[in-house]
PDB file of C-alpha atoms in Angstrom:
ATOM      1  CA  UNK A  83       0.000   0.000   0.000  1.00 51.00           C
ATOM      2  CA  UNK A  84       1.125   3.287  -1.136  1.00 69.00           C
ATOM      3  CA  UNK A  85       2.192   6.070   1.693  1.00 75.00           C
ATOM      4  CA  UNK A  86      -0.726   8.740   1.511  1.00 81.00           C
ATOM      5  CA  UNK A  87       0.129  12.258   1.795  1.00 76.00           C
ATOM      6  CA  UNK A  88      -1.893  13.648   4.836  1.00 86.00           C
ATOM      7  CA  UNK A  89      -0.832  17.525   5.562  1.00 90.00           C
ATOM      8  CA  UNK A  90      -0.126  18.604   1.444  1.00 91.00           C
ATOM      9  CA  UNK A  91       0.774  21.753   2.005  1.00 93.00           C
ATOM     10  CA  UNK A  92       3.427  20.828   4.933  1.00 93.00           C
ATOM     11  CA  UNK A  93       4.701  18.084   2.251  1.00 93.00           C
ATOM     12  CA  UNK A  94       5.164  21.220  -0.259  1.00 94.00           C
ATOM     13  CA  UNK A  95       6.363  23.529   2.201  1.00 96.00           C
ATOM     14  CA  UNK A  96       9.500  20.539   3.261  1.00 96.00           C
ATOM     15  CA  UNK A  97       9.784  20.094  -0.383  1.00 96.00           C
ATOM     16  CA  UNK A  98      10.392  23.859  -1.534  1.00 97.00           C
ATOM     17  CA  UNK A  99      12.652  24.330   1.925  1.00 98.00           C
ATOM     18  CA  UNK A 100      15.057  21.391   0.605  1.00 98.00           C
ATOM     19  CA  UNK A 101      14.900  22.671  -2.944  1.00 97.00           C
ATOM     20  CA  UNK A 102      16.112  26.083  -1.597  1.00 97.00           C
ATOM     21  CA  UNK A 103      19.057  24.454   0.637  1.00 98.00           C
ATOM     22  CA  UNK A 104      19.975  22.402  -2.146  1.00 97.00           C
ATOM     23  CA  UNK A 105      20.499  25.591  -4.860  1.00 95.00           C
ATOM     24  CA  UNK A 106      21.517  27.721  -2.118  1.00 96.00           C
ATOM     25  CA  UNK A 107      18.349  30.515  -2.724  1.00 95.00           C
ATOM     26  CA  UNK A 108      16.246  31.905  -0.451  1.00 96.00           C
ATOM     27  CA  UNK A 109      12.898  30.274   0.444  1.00 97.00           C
ATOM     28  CA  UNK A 110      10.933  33.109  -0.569  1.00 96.00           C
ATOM     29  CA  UNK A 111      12.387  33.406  -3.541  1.00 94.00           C
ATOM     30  CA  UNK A 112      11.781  29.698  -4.140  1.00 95.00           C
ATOM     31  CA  UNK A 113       7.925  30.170  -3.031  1.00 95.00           C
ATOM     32  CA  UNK A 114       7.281  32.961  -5.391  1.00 93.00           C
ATOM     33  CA  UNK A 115       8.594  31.001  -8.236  1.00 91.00           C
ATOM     34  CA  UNK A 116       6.439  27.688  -7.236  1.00 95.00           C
ATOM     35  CA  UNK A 117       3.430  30.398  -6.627  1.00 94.00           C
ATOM     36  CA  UNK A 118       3.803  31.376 -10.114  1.00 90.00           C
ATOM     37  CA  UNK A 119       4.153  28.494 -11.563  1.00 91.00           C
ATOM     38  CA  UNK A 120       1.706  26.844 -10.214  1.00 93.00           C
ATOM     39  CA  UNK A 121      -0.943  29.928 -11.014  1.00 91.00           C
ATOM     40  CA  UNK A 122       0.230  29.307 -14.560  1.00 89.00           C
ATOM     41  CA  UNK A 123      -0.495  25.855 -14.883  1.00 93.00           C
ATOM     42  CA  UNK A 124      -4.442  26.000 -13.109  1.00 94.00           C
ATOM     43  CA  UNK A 125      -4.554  28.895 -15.412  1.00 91.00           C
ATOM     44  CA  UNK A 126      -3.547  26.883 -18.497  1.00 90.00           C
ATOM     45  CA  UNK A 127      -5.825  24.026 -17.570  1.00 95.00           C
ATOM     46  CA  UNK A 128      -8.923  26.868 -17.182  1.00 94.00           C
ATOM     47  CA  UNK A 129     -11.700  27.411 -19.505  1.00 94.00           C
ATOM     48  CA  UNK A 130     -10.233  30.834 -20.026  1.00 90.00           C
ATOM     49  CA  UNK A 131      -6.559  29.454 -21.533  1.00 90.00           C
ATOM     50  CA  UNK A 132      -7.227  31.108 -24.788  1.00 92.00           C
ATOM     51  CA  UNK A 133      -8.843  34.503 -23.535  1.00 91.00           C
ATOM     52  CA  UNK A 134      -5.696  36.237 -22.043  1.00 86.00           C
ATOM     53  CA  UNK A 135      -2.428  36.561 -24.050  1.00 85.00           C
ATOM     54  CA  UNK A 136       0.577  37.036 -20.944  1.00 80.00           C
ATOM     55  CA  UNK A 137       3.423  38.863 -21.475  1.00 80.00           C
ATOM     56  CA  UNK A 138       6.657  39.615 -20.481  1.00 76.00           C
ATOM     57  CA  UNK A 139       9.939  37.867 -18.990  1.00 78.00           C
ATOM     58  CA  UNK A 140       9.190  37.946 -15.486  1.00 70.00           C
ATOM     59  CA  UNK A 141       9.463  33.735 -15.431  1.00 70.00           C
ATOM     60  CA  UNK A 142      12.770  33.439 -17.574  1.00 76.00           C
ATOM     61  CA  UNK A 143      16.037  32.462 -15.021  1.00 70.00           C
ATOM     62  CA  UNK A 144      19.303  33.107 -15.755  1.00 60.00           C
ATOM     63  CA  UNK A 145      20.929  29.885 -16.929  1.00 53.00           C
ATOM     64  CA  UNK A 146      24.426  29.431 -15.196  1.00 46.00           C
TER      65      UNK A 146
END
């Protein structure tokens, strides 16, 4: 039997603090990113994908 996650957003929350010790970047910085993202994929799987056009760079990282 599979491990069920019980407390998601604590799961997330350890996840995104380990992703930020392992790249060396601060948490916040790490949440904003995962907030983002994560508005831009419900967003894309909304009925209202192909009513907005979004613009802008604000998502690109510099590449190192």
């Amino acid at each position: 039997m599979k491990n069920e996650i019980t407390n998601i957003k604590a799961s997330v929350r350890a996840r995104l603090q380990n992703k930020a010790r392992e790249t060396g970047k601060p948490f916040a910085e790490i949440l904003q990113y995962y907030g983002m993202e994560r508005f831009l994929y419900r967003f894309s799987c909304s009925e209202y994908v192909n009513k907005f056009i979004l613009k802008g760079a604000l998502m690109f990282t510099e590449v190192g």
